[in-house]
Amino acid sequence: MKQYVNYINGEWIASASGKFLPNTNPATGEVLAEVTQSTAEDVDRAVQAARQAQKAWRLVPAPERAEVLYKVGLLLKERKEQLAQILTSEMGKVIEEARGEVQEAIDMAFYMAGEGRRLFGDTVPSELRDKFAMSVRVPVGIAGLITPWNFPIAIISWKSLPALVAGNAIVWKPASETPMIASEFTKIYEEAGLPKGLINLVYGSGSVVGNAMVDHPQIDLISFTGSNEVGREINARAGGMLKRTSLEMGGKNAVTVLDDADIDLAVDGIIWSAYGTSGQRCTACSRIIVHEAVKEELESKLLARIAHLRLGNGLDPSVDVGPVINRASLEKIDEYVKIGVEEGAKLLCGGEIATDGELGKGNFYLPTLFTDVKPDMRIAKEEIFGPVASIIPVKSIEEAIEVNNSVEFGLSSSIFTQDINRAFRAMRDLDTGIVYVNAGTTGAEIHLPFGGTKGTGNGHRDSGVAALDVFTEWRSIYVDYSGKLQRAQIDNK
Ligand code: NDP
């Protein structure tokens, strides 16, 4: 059985704990590998390596740092298929989506490599004569990255590439469910020539390794993506130490379909965003807010499409919907479906764990659609993270926007309409960090900020240039070449 071990200070090494846990394929139940389970001592070793390495790395010119990122991009591109296969086998998403996810990491590598020659600050006139003023970005120091299993290569690329190009070092704890792709990504950094100690991969549980990272006084910032519950806990603990946190948490994203919408296009968008990745994207569509005039048409067209979705092992290219990540998740989804039925929502299809033939060996849930859902039902408010969508009928665009904005999360929303005035009102009034017009709730591109409002985050963004704000401090610099004391706000008035 292949064993996965930590990568600390440029060495592949198992934790002294001696403990290993199995990693399983969610489509088949097969054990794929064993993974070392680290301790707080391993985290500390990683932090010391990172501290040492960062001292030299921050002095390397950013365009030279970026050379490593270009090589990372090239290696990712060369290994795209191999990485996609590994990703699907341990995480479950269908192979076409896995390829798309690896492509996201490739795009991010080249995009952030370009930042090596920008990292723009401002040069501004001073209010005083013979004085020069500018602002520059400087690295924060040691970045602790804690990532989830649903986008196990894209999310670490959003966080690690900007962190490194900006001159930081990294301690990374990937999700326990996706250790193999984490190892492959780390190997790529190693092969690209990243000096030792700049990326340190530490496997283990959130409660041991994650907590040790949050509590470590020499980790300067924590960038986290995952559940709201864990994000809040991290924020509270790190906040007490005045440690910067960038939190990307859940969503309860909605597609709105107005009475003038192209219904077939809306159906395409909903199917892709609600059932792609088995509903386990943080931007997944789990609410469908529909104008009552087109509700019946939308329902029947959605049902016809859902009936043709093929469940199975994501490595089979004819499969549309893969498994969910694990048994606990399957049970959580089933629990929510029961709650929905009890609350009085009408179940149109699905609503069961799939047990037929080979599906019984994995964690499969039938694509599920509810209708006549009220905005205050739990299935309309809480993140389910599975292939379950709820239709909520409304009478107007005003009501649709109110319902869209009524949840505690604010990640993504979408509106289907052919009326330009309504589209612009929605772009202004939908309160999420991401808004789509005439497309589903998923499909973020790496050169724009990714993140949400309200309970989804704490104001920071992954990807895009905005990611640099997480991994840098601003330094304002004044150079006085007048040869005399000049006092701002005093001597020029
Ligand atoms: P978690 O928030 O538990 O896990 C995300 C990451 O945080 C993992 O690496 C996890 O480690 C780690 N972690 C867990 N507990 C701690 C802790 N106390 N301190 C520091 N790090 C910790 O999410 P799950 O994977 O358990 O998923 C649960 C639910 O979270 C999902 O059903 C979904 O609702 C939501 N979720 C949302 C995501 C999003 O993209 N917004 C992504 C993933 C989940 P480990 O894997 O070892 O537990």
XYZ file of C-alpha atoms and ligand atoms in Angstrom:
541
model
C 0.000 0.000 0.000
C 1.416 3.367 -1.033
C 2.119 5.654 1.910
C 1.868 9.435 1.756
C 4.173 11.419 4.015
C 4.852 15.062 4.859
C 7.141 17.360 2.896
C 9.064 19.487 5.389
C 12.196 21.508 4.622
C 12.553 19.778 1.249
C 12.337 16.249 2.662
C 9.613 13.630 2.387
C 9.206 12.291 5.885
C 6.549 10.493 7.950
C 5.380 11.935 11.251
C 7.018 10.491 14.348
C 3.465 9.680 15.499
C 3.775 6.486 13.453
C 0.047 6.716 12.778
C -1.396 6.315 9.267
C -5.002 6.609 8.065
C -6.487 5.149 4.875
C -7.532 7.258 1.897
C -10.525 5.855 0.019
C -12.075 6.240 -3.406
C -15.599 7.629 -2.819
C -16.926 5.920 -5.963
C -15.816 2.399 -5.097
C -14.899 2.292 -1.421
C -11.448 0.988 -2.417
C -8.532 2.008 -0.179
C -6.068 3.923 -2.358
C -3.262 4.749 0.073
C -2.292 5.418 3.670
C -1.491 8.866 4.989
C 0.784 9.919 7.823
C -0.976 11.644 10.729
C 1.049 14.553 12.018
C 1.317 16.256 15.379
C 1.902 19.792 16.662
C 5.660 18.996 16.633
C 5.527 18.378 12.878
C 3.776 21.718 12.445
C 6.478 23.420 14.476
C 9.214 21.784 12.377
C 7.466 23.029 9.249
C 7.192 26.540 10.668
C 10.895 26.662 11.568
C 11.820 25.515 8.047
C 9.491 28.107 6.547
C 10.919 30.893 8.720
C 14.454 30.085 7.695
C 13.600 29.813 3.993
C 11.534 32.981 3.920
C 14.458 35.086 5.111
C 16.227 34.480 1.808
C 13.120 34.243 -0.403
C 11.881 37.727 0.430
C 15.145 39.128 -0.970
C 14.822 37.278 -4.286
C 13.490 39.747 -6.883
C 9.819 39.017 -7.580
C 10.405 38.413 -11.336
C 12.911 35.723 -10.349
C 10.446 34.207 -7.863
C 7.959 34.160 -10.718
C 10.292 31.956 -12.804
C 9.430 29.118 -10.423
C 5.733 29.778 -10.949
C 6.135 29.591 -14.733
C 7.792 26.208 -14.335
C 4.950 25.105 -12.036
C 2.502 26.125 -14.786
C 4.419 24.151 -17.420
C 4.635 21.031 -15.240
C 0.942 21.221 -14.386
C 0.170 21.490 -18.095
C 2.373 18.525 -18.954
C 0.708 16.390 -16.232
C -2.846 17.643 -16.639
C -4.343 14.238 -17.463
C -2.448 12.344 -14.762
C -3.434 14.904 -12.129
C -7.075 14.844 -13.253
C -7.176 11.041 -12.921
C -5.746 11.176 -9.393
C -8.151 13.950 -8.446
C -11.180 12.000 -9.662
C -10.085 8.780 -7.999
C -9.784 10.296 -4.526
C -12.371 13.088 -4.672
C -14.983 11.683 -7.060
C -15.809 14.563 -9.425
C -16.253 13.514 -13.058
C -13.099 13.474 -15.134
C -14.077 16.379 -17.384
C -14.543 18.596 -14.318
C -11.279 17.326 -12.833
C -9.482 18.381 -16.030
C -11.158 21.767 -15.751
C -9.969 22.088 -12.190
C -6.364 21.300 -13.102
C -6.684 23.872 -15.893
C -7.667 26.407 -13.247
C -4.393 25.740 -11.422
C -2.452 26.064 -14.710
C -4.130 29.401 -15.461
C -3.464 30.629 -11.946
C 0.235 29.683 -12.176
C 0.781 31.683 -15.367
C -1.364 34.568 -14.175
C 0.459 34.869 -10.846
C 3.823 34.437 -12.546
C 2.917 37.607 -14.455
C 2.408 39.336 -11.108
C 6.121 38.853 -10.499
C 6.664 41.724 -12.924
C 3.832 43.840 -11.538
C 3.057 43.630 -7.814
C 1.952 47.191 -8.359
C 2.043 49.799 -5.666
C 1.363 53.504 -6.119
C 3.777 56.293 -6.890
C 2.096 59.551 -5.925
C 3.179 63.189 -5.661
C 4.223 64.319 -2.202
C 2.575 67.427 -0.804
C 6.068 68.787 -0.071
C 8.808 69.947 -2.442
C 11.811 67.700 -3.106
C 10.077 64.728 -1.581
C 9.112 61.387 -3.148
C 6.233 59.138 -2.048
C 5.303 55.580 -2.964
C 3.726 52.435 -1.596
C 5.060 48.910 -2.082
C 3.807 45.457 -1.193
C 5.950 43.436 1.218
C 5.431 39.801 2.207
C 3.600 39.012 5.436
C 5.945 36.139 6.359
C 4.603 32.641 6.985
C 1.248 31.754 5.482
C -0.732 28.874 6.973
C -3.000 27.420 4.287
C -5.904 25.134 5.241
C -7.809 23.762 2.266
C -10.878 21.580 1.611
C -11.397 18.504 -0.547
C -13.940 19.837 -3.052
C -11.393 21.739 -5.192
C -8.204 20.122 -3.939
C -5.857 21.588 -6.569
C -7.629 24.795 -7.630
C -7.967 26.237 -4.132
C -4.364 25.570 -3.127
C -3.271 27.192 -6.391
C -5.368 30.296 -5.549
C -3.605 30.544 -2.207
C -0.058 29.220 -2.656
C 0.868 30.926 -5.938
C 0.140 34.496 -4.795
C 1.689 33.749 -1.397
C 4.944 32.627 -2.993
C 5.234 35.259 -5.691
C 4.768 37.885 -2.988
C 7.721 36.462 -1.021
C 6.059 34.393 1.722
C 6.738 30.826 2.834
C 3.973 28.277 3.338
C 2.800 25.649 5.781
C -0.072 23.750 4.150
C -2.606 21.370 5.635
C -4.737 19.821 2.889
C -8.079 18.135 3.614
C -7.767 14.616 4.969
C -9.894 13.360 2.071
C -7.515 14.477 -0.711
C -3.896 13.719 0.228
C -2.744 12.299 -3.114
C -3.330 15.358 -5.261
C -1.740 17.458 -2.486
C 1.411 15.380 -2.742
C 1.494 15.690 -6.552
C 1.103 19.460 -6.377
C 3.897 19.725 -3.821
C 6.167 17.542 -5.990
C 5.597 19.976 -8.832
C 6.860 22.853 -6.687
C 9.888 20.722 -5.784
C 10.610 19.868 -9.430
C 10.097 23.476 -10.490
C 13.026 24.365 -8.249
C 11.272 26.062 -5.356
C 13.946 26.319 -2.644
C 13.456 23.956 0.287
C 11.392 25.143 3.217
C 9.168 27.458 1.188
C 6.320 24.984 0.888
C 5.782 22.542 3.713
C 3.018 19.963 3.430
C 1.729 18.628 6.737
C -0.901 15.873 6.681
C -3.276 15.234 9.549
C -6.601 16.088 11.068
C -8.077 19.556 11.348
C -8.329 19.185 15.087
C -4.613 18.436 15.554
C -2.690 19.913 12.614
C -5.193 22.673 11.761
C -5.444 23.807 15.362
C -1.678 23.733 15.825
C -1.299 25.995 12.790
C -3.898 28.469 14.002
C -2.278 28.576 17.443
C 1.343 28.760 16.269
C 2.673 32.235 17.109
C 5.071 32.254 14.159
C 2.426 31.614 11.507
C 1.496 35.150 10.511
C -1.725 34.510 8.639
C -4.237 31.753 8.037
C -5.973 31.420 4.693
C -8.823 28.939 5.032
C -11.543 27.525 2.797
C -14.141 25.190 4.256
C -17.185 25.100 6.464
C -18.667 28.102 8.215
C -18.398 26.370 11.558
C -14.639 25.753 11.338
C -14.012 29.168 9.748
C -15.693 30.932 12.644
C -13.679 28.956 15.153
C -10.421 29.758 13.356
C -11.351 33.433 13.216
C -12.108 33.596 16.914
C -8.873 31.914 17.958
C -6.618 33.684 15.460
C -8.308 37.003 16.213
C -7.249 36.710 19.835
C -3.649 36.612 18.622
C -4.202 39.493 16.143
C -3.389 37.021 13.379
C -4.729 37.841 9.934
C -7.330 35.384 8.611
C -8.754 35.079 5.136
C -11.867 32.913 5.291
C -13.809 31.489 2.385
C -16.804 29.561 3.655
C -20.189 28.285 2.598
C -22.865 29.383 0.216
C -26.590 28.996 -0.384
C -26.503 30.146 -3.952
C -29.569 30.809 -6.064
C -30.425 30.940 -9.734
C -33.320 33.317 -10.435
C -35.428 32.628 -13.512
C -37.677 35.521 -14.526
C -40.762 35.261 -16.728
C -38.898 36.653 -19.764
C -35.974 34.223 -19.453
C -34.731 31.810 -22.095
C -35.962 28.753 -20.177
C -33.845 26.206 -22.059
C -30.716 28.215 -21.292
C -31.769 28.489 -17.638
C -32.231 24.707 -17.511
C -28.696 24.202 -18.867
C -27.302 26.608 -16.262
C -29.223 25.032 -13.379
C -28.330 21.430 -14.244
C -24.637 22.328 -14.485
C -24.550 24.378 -11.294
C -26.832 22.237 -9.122
C -25.674 18.731 -10.026
C -22.098 19.274 -11.295
C -19.519 18.080 -8.744
C -22.578 16.412 -7.150
C -23.585 19.774 -5.699
C -20.358 20.007 -3.688
C -19.083 23.308 -5.059
C -19.209 26.225 -2.666
C -20.892 28.085 -5.548
C -23.362 25.250 -6.287
C -26.921 26.294 -7.061
C -29.125 24.951 -4.287
C -32.054 27.353 -4.697
C -33.992 28.045 -7.877
C -36.063 31.191 -7.524
C -38.616 31.164 -10.321
C -41.331 33.522 -11.464
C -44.647 31.690 -11.023
C -45.564 32.279 -14.687
C -42.779 29.968 -15.868
C -42.578 27.613 -12.889
C -44.364 24.653 -14.466
C -42.392 24.843 -17.689
C -39.120 25.041 -15.760
C -40.061 22.134 -13.499
C -40.970 19.810 -16.325
C -37.873 20.679 -18.363
C -35.610 20.201 -15.334
C -37.202 16.842 -14.524
C -36.686 15.654 -18.095
C -32.992 16.555 -17.917
C -32.428 15.099 -14.442
C -33.905 11.784 -15.585
C -31.033 11.495 -18.073
C -28.201 12.276 -15.647
C -25.940 9.235 -15.309
C -24.512 8.447 -11.900
C -21.276 6.512 -11.549
C -17.528 6.468 -11.225
C -16.233 9.811 -12.488
C -13.405 8.097 -14.360
C -16.008 6.827 -16.857
C -16.367 9.722 -19.322
C -20.059 8.967 -19.918
C -20.916 9.679 -16.267
C -22.541 13.037 -15.409
C -22.708 12.885 -11.608
C -20.062 11.284 -9.386
C -20.228 10.267 -5.731
C -20.252 12.604 -2.747
C -17.115 12.707 -0.660
C -17.880 10.266 2.159
C -20.506 8.379 4.128
C -21.017 11.220 6.634
C -21.782 13.592 3.798
C -24.214 11.104 2.231
C -26.052 10.827 5.529
C -26.104 14.594 6.016
C -27.684 15.038 2.568
C -30.275 12.355 3.265
C -31.073 13.963 6.593
C -31.717 17.315 4.882
C -34.013 15.674 2.338
C -36.060 14.193 5.188
C -36.190 17.605 6.841
C -37.431 19.120 3.562
C -40.233 16.583 3.287
C -41.212 17.134 6.919
C -41.237 20.889 6.379
C -43.804 20.418 3.608
C -41.680 20.852 0.476
C -42.783 18.745 -2.508
C -40.191 16.192 -3.617
C -40.204 16.014 -7.427
C -37.410 13.477 -7.912
C -34.501 11.727 -6.191
C -34.423 11.915 -2.416
C -32.591 8.636 -1.885
C -29.157 7.122 -1.465
C -28.381 5.207 -4.692
C -27.739 1.542 -3.967
C -28.172 -0.173 -7.355
C -25.304 -2.465 -8.404
C -21.868 -0.841 -8.332
C -23.330 2.402 -6.952
C -23.924 0.634 -3.651
C -20.156 0.392 -3.101
C -19.705 4.157 -3.238
C -21.335 7.271 -1.797
C -23.986 8.101 -4.380
C -27.069 10.252 -3.921
C -29.807 10.537 -6.537
C -30.068 14.029 -8.059
C -32.891 15.570 -6.076
C -35.343 18.366 -6.838
C -37.848 19.934 -4.452
C -40.561 22.419 -5.395
C -42.979 24.739 -3.552
C -40.205 25.479 -1.116
C -40.659 28.462 1.198
C -37.682 30.771 1.779
C -37.748 30.135 5.517
C -37.508 26.339 5.297
C -34.220 24.888 6.469
C -33.519 23.325 3.056
C -33.732 26.857 1.614
C -31.393 28.369 4.177
C -28.690 25.887 5.173
C -25.808 24.561 3.091
C -26.525 20.931 2.108
C -23.448 20.336 -0.086
C -25.002 17.624 -2.228
C -27.079 17.152 -5.392
C -30.210 18.745 -3.944
C -31.946 21.838 -5.351
C -35.106 23.633 -4.191
C -37.533 25.572 -6.358
C -38.944 28.681 -4.660
C -41.782 30.385 -6.572
C -42.025 34.200 -6.546
C -44.245 36.837 -8.132
C -41.765 39.552 -9.170
C -38.113 40.518 -9.577
C -38.346 42.483 -6.310
C -39.457 39.378 -4.442
C -36.800 37.280 -6.208
C -34.027 39.618 -5.072
C -35.406 39.710 -1.543
C -35.453 35.912 -1.387
C -31.994 35.672 -2.927
C -30.618 38.033 -0.280
C -32.489 36.515 2.661
C -29.893 33.842 3.544
C -26.916 34.194 5.858
C -24.437 33.473 3.034
C -23.442 35.701 0.115
C -21.219 33.833 -2.317
C -22.811 33.563 -5.760
C -26.101 34.349 -7.462
C -27.408 34.233 -10.978
C -30.296 35.680 -12.925
C -31.810 34.602 -16.209
C -33.592 37.436 -18.010
C -33.539 38.965 -21.473
C -34.429 42.406 -20.191
C -31.322 44.584 -19.885
C -32.949 46.851 -17.289
C -33.791 43.939 -15.020
C -30.305 42.499 -15.507
C -28.677 45.726 -14.355
C -31.005 46.042 -11.366
C -30.026 42.526 -10.361
C -26.299 43.270 -10.766
C -26.794 46.205 -8.421
C -29.097 44.598 -5.857
C -28.086 40.921 -5.532
C -25.893 41.003 -2.434
C -23.358 38.262 -3.245
C -19.645 38.520 -4.039
C -20.213 36.929 -7.448
C -23.154 37.600 -9.800
C -23.879 35.865 -13.106
C -26.308 37.057 -15.760
C -27.676 34.349 -18.058
C -25.313 31.697 -16.669
C -25.509 29.403 -13.629
C -23.927 30.134 -10.245
C -20.601 28.445 -11.016
C -17.756 29.137 -13.405
C -15.450 31.631 -11.742
C -12.390 32.702 -13.741
C -9.045 33.004 -11.972
C -8.252 36.608 -12.845
C -11.261 37.973 -10.957
C -11.660 38.067 -7.174
C -13.384 34.993 -5.726
C -15.325 35.222 -2.491
C -18.480 36.317 -0.816
C -20.270 38.628 1.539
C -22.026 38.081 4.888
C -21.508 34.591 6.390
C -19.455 33.434 3.395
C -16.297 35.282 4.266
C -14.559 38.001 6.192
C -13.937 40.485 3.413
C -10.919 38.917 1.746
C -10.804 37.366 -1.702
C -9.016 34.411 -3.258
C -7.630 34.535 -6.829
C -7.339 37.621 -8.998
C -5.021 40.464 -8.006
C -7.136 40.759 -4.845
C -5.433 37.601 -3.542
C -2.242 39.640 -3.140
C -3.990 41.727 -0.499
C -4.144 38.637 1.712
C -0.463 37.808 1.327
C 1.121 41.250 1.485
C 1.385 44.218 3.781
C 1.426 47.732 2.398
C 4.529 49.763 3.124
C 4.357 53.521 2.467
C 7.742 55.060 1.759
C 8.709 58.771 1.831
C 12.063 59.967 0.547
C 12.959 63.558 1.388
C 15.770 64.919 -0.830
C 15.426 68.572 0.252
C 18.212 68.299 2.810
C 16.124 69.954 5.511
C 13.363 68.998 7.932
C 10.013 69.331 6.163
C 6.894 68.779 8.220
C 3.847 67.405 6.402
C 0.574 69.311 6.978
C 2.550 72.187 8.611
C 5.368 73.572 6.461
C 3.302 73.728 3.261
C 0.341 75.596 4.764
P -14.172 21.563 7.165
O -14.393 23.001 7.321
O -14.255 20.691 8.349
O -12.724 21.292 6.499
C -12.001 22.209 5.713
C -10.524 22.149 6.106
O -10.380 22.589 7.456
C -9.950 20.742 6.076
O -8.594 20.785 5.705
C -10.101 20.303 7.521
O -9.263 19.261 7.890
C -9.744 21.582 8.232
N -10.215 21.665 9.610
C -11.227 20.976 10.205
N -11.346 21.339 11.500
C -10.376 22.262 11.748
C -9.995 23.013 12.890
N -10.621 22.884 14.051
N -8.964 23.885 12.788
C -8.334 24.054 11.617
N -8.642 23.346 10.498
C -9.663 22.477 10.551
O -15.148 21.040 6.073
P -15.525 19.520 5.743
O -14.578 19.039 4.737
O -15.656 18.685 6.962
O -16.969 19.710 5.140
C -18.064 19.972 5.987
C -18.992 20.972 5.340
O -18.299 22.189 5.122
C -19.484 20.578 3.969
O -20.564 19.703 4.021
C -19.833 21.940 3.414
O -21.078 22.335 3.890
C -18.762 22.834 3.959
N -17.631 23.033 3.039
C -17.594 24.169 2.304
C -16.577 24.358 1.402
C -16.506 25.571 0.572
O -15.837 25.544 -0.451
N -17.121 26.657 0.972
C -15.524 23.372 1.187
C -15.647 22.216 2.036
C -16.660 22.086 2.920
P -9.764 17.717 7.797
O -10.020 17.443 6.366
O -8.616 16.973 8.318
O -11.000 17.629 8.638
